[in-house]
């Protein structure tokens, strides 16, 4: 269940995504929250420089591996404006992070890109649980997904 604390963290992710777009990058933002509800790390997409692997969820997985114990990682939650891509879902799974809550799904992103006549990404969009089956996943969240949709319309408009 997505509660008020979850919604607050998701709103921060959408704000980060908006900031990334305004910095001429792609609109994705993510936040790592520990078991105590404390934000430990947050990031946005940094693909505008030419490295298409610079996703916030990948950065979070690396940060968590370096700074949190396995127990802390398992109890942490990753919030994100858009569901993890397969690369980031794999990184999340490999470092043993816990729950994922996303505002919008990969399936939604695929349909939005098609509707905007944008070529599909070079990596197939799959649900997180097809890559990391043990991770509890929640989303999309009605309302916030539409805000993310609008950011993608602006990116490709
Ligand atoms: Zn990714």
PDB file of C-alpha atoms and ligand atoms in Angstrom:
ATOM      1  CA  UNK A   1       0.000   0.000   0.000  1.00  0.00           C
ATOM      2  CA  UNK A   2       1.231   3.481  -0.868  1.00  0.00           C
ATOM      3  CA  UNK A   3       0.847   5.740   2.198  1.00  0.00           C
ATOM      4  CA  UNK A   4       1.366   9.474   2.797  1.00  0.00           C
ATOM      5  CA  UNK A   5       5.098   9.076   3.479  1.00  0.00           C
ATOM      6  CA  UNK A   6       5.447   7.128   0.225  1.00  0.00           C
ATOM      7  CA  UNK A   7       3.595   9.861  -1.654  1.00  0.00           C
ATOM      8  CA  UNK A   8       5.886  12.547  -0.224  1.00  0.00           C
ATOM      9  CA  UNK A   9       8.973  10.653  -1.437  1.00  0.00           C
ATOM     10  CA  UNK A  10       7.377  10.072  -4.850  1.00  0.00           C
ATOM     11  CA  UNK A  11       6.590  13.781  -5.159  1.00  0.00           C
ATOM     12  CA  UNK A  12      10.278  14.478  -4.499  1.00  0.00           C
ATOM     13  CA  UNK A  13      11.152  12.025  -7.318  1.00  0.00           C
ATOM     14  CA  UNK A  14       8.843  13.858  -9.736  1.00  0.00           C
ATOM     15  CA  UNK A  15      10.392  17.193  -8.663  1.00  0.00           C
ATOM     16  CA  UNK A  16      13.865  15.750  -9.328  1.00  0.00           C
ATOM     17  CA  UNK A  17      12.690  14.515 -12.735  1.00  0.00           C
ATOM     18  CA  UNK A  18      11.365  17.994 -13.519  1.00  0.00           C
ATOM     19  CA  UNK A  19      14.706  19.531 -12.440  1.00  0.00           C
ATOM     20  CA  UNK A  20      16.558  17.091 -14.718  1.00  0.00           C
ATOM     21  CA  UNK A  21      14.367  18.111 -17.641  1.00  0.00           C
ATOM     22  CA  UNK A  22      14.982  21.771 -16.862  1.00  0.00           C
ATOM     23  CA  UNK A  23      18.737  20.995 -16.871  1.00  0.00           C
ATOM     24  CA  UNK A  24      18.337  19.572 -20.417  1.00  0.00           C
ATOM     25  CA  UNK A  25      18.471  15.949 -19.322  1.00  0.00           C
ATOM     26  CA  UNK A  26      15.835  13.219 -19.389  1.00  0.00           C
ATOM     27  CA  UNK A  27      13.123  13.507 -16.720  1.00  0.00           C
ATOM     28  CA  UNK A  28      13.852  10.733 -14.238  1.00  0.00           C
ATOM     29  CA  UNK A  29      14.481  11.119 -10.510  1.00  0.00           C
ATOM     30  CA  UNK A  30      14.889   8.637  -7.637  1.00  0.00           C
ATOM     31  CA  UNK A  31      15.305   8.652  -3.865  1.00  0.00           C
ATOM     32  CA  UNK A  32      16.756   6.043  -1.480  1.00  0.00           C
ATOM     33  CA  UNK A  33      15.047   5.934   1.928  1.00  0.00           C
ATOM     34  CA  UNK A  34      16.237   3.803   4.836  1.00  0.00           C
ATOM     35  CA  UNK A  35      14.142   1.740   7.265  1.00  0.00           C
ATOM     36  CA  UNK A  36      13.896   4.753   9.579  1.00  0.00           C
ATOM     37  CA  UNK A  37      12.333   6.892   6.860  1.00  0.00           C
ATOM     38  CA  UNK A  38      15.467   8.971   6.307  1.00  0.00           C
ATOM     39  CA  UNK A  39      16.453  10.015   2.768  1.00  0.00           C
ATOM     40  CA  UNK A  40      19.993   8.684   2.257  1.00  0.00           C
ATOM     41  CA  UNK A  41      20.658   9.488  -1.398  1.00  0.00           C
ATOM     42  CA  UNK A  42      18.884  10.983  -4.376  1.00  0.00           C
ATOM     43  CA  UNK A  43      19.775  11.474  -7.998  1.00  0.00           C
ATOM     44  CA  UNK A  44      18.487  12.267 -11.482  1.00  0.00           C
ATOM     45  CA  UNK A  45      19.267  11.014 -14.947  1.00  0.00           C
ATOM     46  CA  UNK A  46      22.630  12.193 -16.276  1.00  0.00           C
ATOM     47  CA  UNK A  47      22.513  10.852 -19.822  1.00  0.00           C
ATOM     48  CA  UNK A  48      22.798  14.182 -21.660  1.00  0.00           C
ATOM     49  CA  UNK A  49      26.613  13.922 -21.534  1.00  0.00           C
ATOM     50  CA  UNK A  50      26.470  10.844 -23.752  1.00  0.00           C
ATOM     51  CA  UNK A  51      26.580   7.966 -21.228  1.00  0.00           C
ATOM     52  CA  UNK A  52      23.149   6.340 -21.478  1.00  0.00           C
ATOM     53  CA  UNK A  53      23.807   4.181 -18.398  1.00  0.00           C
ATOM     54  CA  UNK A  54      23.768   7.150 -15.983  1.00  0.00           C
ATOM     55  CA  UNK A  55      20.356   6.398 -14.463  1.00  0.00           C
ATOM     56  CA  UNK A  56      19.497   7.444 -10.894  1.00  0.00           C
ATOM     57  CA  UNK A  57      18.445   3.946  -9.818  1.00  0.00           C
ATOM     58  CA  UNK A  58      21.826   2.550 -10.916  1.00  0.00           C
ATOM     59  CA  UNK A  59      23.588   5.312  -8.950  1.00  0.00           C
ATOM     60  CA  UNK A  60      21.442   4.446  -5.917  1.00  0.00           C
ATOM     61  CA  UNK A  61      22.364   0.744  -6.135  1.00  0.00           C
ATOM     62  CA  UNK A  62      26.079   1.606  -6.245  1.00  0.00           C
ATOM     63  CA  UNK A  63      25.764   4.137  -3.418  1.00  0.00           C
ATOM     64  CA  UNK A  64      23.860   1.632  -1.274  1.00  0.00           C
ATOM     65  CA  UNK A  65      26.430  -1.097  -1.873  1.00  0.00           C
ATOM     66  CA  UNK A  66      29.164   1.241  -0.700  1.00  0.00           C
ATOM     67  CA  UNK A  67      27.423   2.859   2.280  1.00  0.00           C
ATOM     68  CA  UNK A  68      24.849   0.436   3.694  1.00  0.00           C
ATOM     69  CA  UNK A  69      25.060  -3.036   5.209  1.00  0.00           C
ATOM     70  CA  UNK A  70      23.183  -5.896   3.504  1.00  0.00           C
ATOM     71  CA  UNK A  71      20.539  -5.689   6.265  1.00  0.00           C
ATOM     72  CA  UNK A  72      20.109  -1.928   5.785  1.00  0.00           C
ATOM     73  CA  UNK A  73      19.810  -2.353   2.029  1.00  0.00           C
ATOM     74  CA  UNK A  74      17.154  -5.049   2.341  1.00  0.00           C
ATOM     75  CA  UNK A  75      15.108  -2.794   4.642  1.00  0.00           C
ATOM     76  CA  UNK A  76      15.463   0.297   2.418  1.00  0.00           C
ATOM     77  CA  UNK A  77      12.960   1.563  -0.166  1.00  0.00           C
ATOM     78  CA  UNK A  78      13.787   3.065  -3.546  1.00  0.00           C
ATOM     79  CA  UNK A  79      11.267   5.601  -4.833  1.00  0.00           C
ATOM     80  CA  UNK A  80      11.425   6.586  -8.467  1.00  0.00           C
ATOM     81  CA  UNK A  81       9.522   8.701 -10.964  1.00  0.00           C
ATOM     82  CA  UNK A  82       9.621   5.882 -13.530  1.00  0.00           C
ATOM     83  CA  UNK A  83       9.896   2.138 -12.956  1.00  0.00           C
ATOM     84  CA  UNK A  84      13.462   0.795 -13.115  1.00  0.00           C
ATOM     85  CA  UNK A  85      14.754  -0.257 -16.533  1.00  0.00           C
ATOM     86  CA  UNK A  86      16.185  -3.812 -16.741  1.00  0.00           C
ATOM     87  CA  UNK A  87      19.751  -2.535 -16.107  1.00  0.00           C
ATOM     88  CA  UNK A  88      18.700  -0.747 -12.936  1.00  0.00           C
ATOM     89  CA  UNK A  89      16.391  -3.556 -11.811  1.00  0.00           C
ATOM     90  CA  UNK A  90      19.362  -5.917 -12.106  1.00  0.00           C
ATOM     91  CA  UNK A  91      21.618  -3.561 -10.122  1.00  0.00           C
ATOM     92  CA  UNK A  92      18.877  -3.208  -7.471  1.00  0.00           C
ATOM     93  CA  UNK A  93      18.551  -6.986  -7.249  1.00  0.00           C
ATOM     94  CA  UNK A  94      22.303  -7.641  -7.180  1.00  0.00           C
ATOM     95  CA  UNK A  95      22.929  -5.298  -4.244  1.00  0.00           C
ATOM     96  CA  UNK A  96      19.936  -6.684  -2.326  1.00  0.00           C
ATOM     97  CA  UNK A  97      17.875  -3.523  -1.995  1.00  0.00           C
ATOM     98  CA  UNK A  98      14.274  -3.783  -0.764  1.00  0.00           C
ATOM     99  CA  UNK A  99      10.970  -2.367  -1.897  1.00  0.00           C
ATOM    100  CA  UNK A 100      10.506  -0.243  -5.019  1.00  0.00           C
ATOM    101  CA  UNK A 101       7.705   2.331  -5.368  1.00  0.00           C
ATOM    102  CA  UNK A 102       7.336   4.053  -8.731  1.00  0.00           C
ATOM    103  CA  UNK A 103       5.076   6.877  -9.910  1.00  0.00           C
ATOM    104  CA  UNK A 104       4.829   5.589 -13.491  1.00  0.00           C
ATOM    105  CA  UNK A 105       5.478   2.165 -15.000  1.00  0.00           C
ATOM    106  CA  UNK A 106       7.763   1.048 -17.812  1.00  0.00           C
ATOM    107  CA  UNK A 107       4.665  -0.072 -19.716  1.00  0.00           C
ATOM    108  CA  UNK A 108       3.291   3.461 -19.468  1.00  0.00           C
ATOM    109  CA  UNK A 109       6.595   4.927 -20.703  1.00  0.00           C
ATOM    110  CA  UNK A 110       6.556   2.597 -23.719  1.00  0.00           C
ATOM    111  CA  UNK A 111       3.014   3.654 -24.617  1.00  0.00           C
ATOM    112  CA  UNK A 112       3.845   7.352 -24.118  1.00  0.00           C
ATOM    113  CA  UNK A 113       6.907   7.117 -26.393  1.00  0.00           C
ATOM    114  CA  UNK A 114       4.818   5.361 -29.060  1.00  0.00           C
ATOM    115  CA  UNK A 115       2.135   8.046 -28.792  1.00  0.00           C
ATOM    116  CA  UNK A 116       4.844  10.744 -29.164  1.00  0.00           C
ATOM    117  CA  UNK A 117       6.335   8.951 -32.214  1.00  0.00           C
ATOM    118  CA  UNK A 118       9.635   8.440 -30.388  1.00  0.00           C
ATOM    119  CA  UNK A 119      11.587   5.308 -31.416  1.00  0.00           C
ATOM    120  CA  UNK A 120      11.567   2.645 -28.684  1.00  0.00           C
ATOM    121  CA  UNK A 121      14.656   2.517 -26.430  1.00  0.00           C
ATOM    122  CA  UNK A 122      17.443   0.055 -27.370  1.00  0.00           C
ATOM    123  CA  UNK A 123      16.780  -2.002 -24.206  1.00  0.00           C
ATOM    124  CA  UNK A 124      13.442  -3.753 -23.802  1.00  0.00           C
ATOM    125  CA  UNK A 125      11.273  -2.298 -21.047  1.00  0.00           C
ATOM    126  CA  UNK A 126      10.326  -5.132 -18.700  1.00  0.00           C
ATOM    127  CA  UNK A 127       8.568  -5.101 -15.337  1.00  0.00           C
ATOM    128  CA  UNK A 128      11.064  -5.058 -12.434  1.00  0.00           C
ATOM    129  CA  UNK A 129       9.831  -8.442 -11.217  1.00  0.00           C
ATOM    130  CA  UNK A 130      10.799 -10.111 -14.484  1.00  0.00           C
ATOM    131  CA  UNK A 131      14.400  -9.130 -13.696  1.00  0.00           C
ATOM    132  CA  UNK A 132      14.400  -9.213  -9.885  1.00  0.00           C
ATOM    133  CA  UNK A 133      11.501 -11.484  -8.870  1.00  0.00           C
ATOM    134  CA  UNK A 134      11.925 -11.139  -5.102  1.00  0.00           C
ATOM    135  CA  UNK A 135      11.568  -7.359  -4.895  1.00  0.00           C
ATOM    136  CA  UNK A 136       8.246  -5.944  -3.585  1.00  0.00           C
ATOM    137  CA  UNK A 137       7.083  -3.414  -6.185  1.00  0.00           C
ATOM    138  CA  UNK A 138       4.274  -0.846  -6.078  1.00  0.00           C
ATOM    139  CA  UNK A 139       2.981   1.567  -8.707  1.00  0.00           C
ATOM    140  CA  UNK A 140       1.924   3.294 -10.831  1.00  0.00           C
ATOM    141  CA  UNK A 141       0.316   5.996  -8.687  1.00  0.00           C
ATOM    142  CA  UNK A 142      -2.654   7.751 -10.315  1.00  0.00           C
ATOM    143  CA  UNK A 143      -2.099  11.505 -10.610  1.00  0.00           C
ATOM    144  CA  UNK A 144       1.666  11.364 -10.193  1.00  0.00           C
ATOM    145  CA  UNK A 145       1.935   9.146 -13.280  1.00  0.00           C
ATOM    146  CA  UNK A 146       0.186  11.889 -15.253  1.00  0.00           C
ATOM    147  CA  UNK A 147       2.739  14.450 -14.002  1.00  0.00           C
ATOM    148  CA  UNK A 148       5.545  12.212 -15.288  1.00  0.00           C
ATOM    149  CA  UNK A 149       3.678  11.796 -18.577  1.00  0.00           C
ATOM    150  CA  UNK A 150       3.612  15.585 -18.949  1.00  0.00           C
ATOM    151  CA  UNK A 151       7.412  15.760 -18.426  1.00  0.00           C
ATOM    152  CA  UNK A 152       7.916  13.251 -21.247  1.00  0.00           C
ATOM    153  CA  UNK A 153       5.573  15.263 -23.475  1.00  0.00           C
ATOM    154  CA  UNK A 154       7.733  18.309 -22.806  1.00  0.00           C
ATOM    155  CA  UNK A 155      10.954  16.356 -23.495  1.00  0.00           C
ATOM    156  CA  UNK A 156       9.721  15.126 -26.865  1.00  0.00           C
ATOM    157  CA  UNK A 157       7.398  17.977 -27.760  1.00  0.00           C
TER     158      UNK A 157
HETATM  159 ZN1  LIG B   1      17.728   2.411 -15.648  1.00  0.00          ZN
END
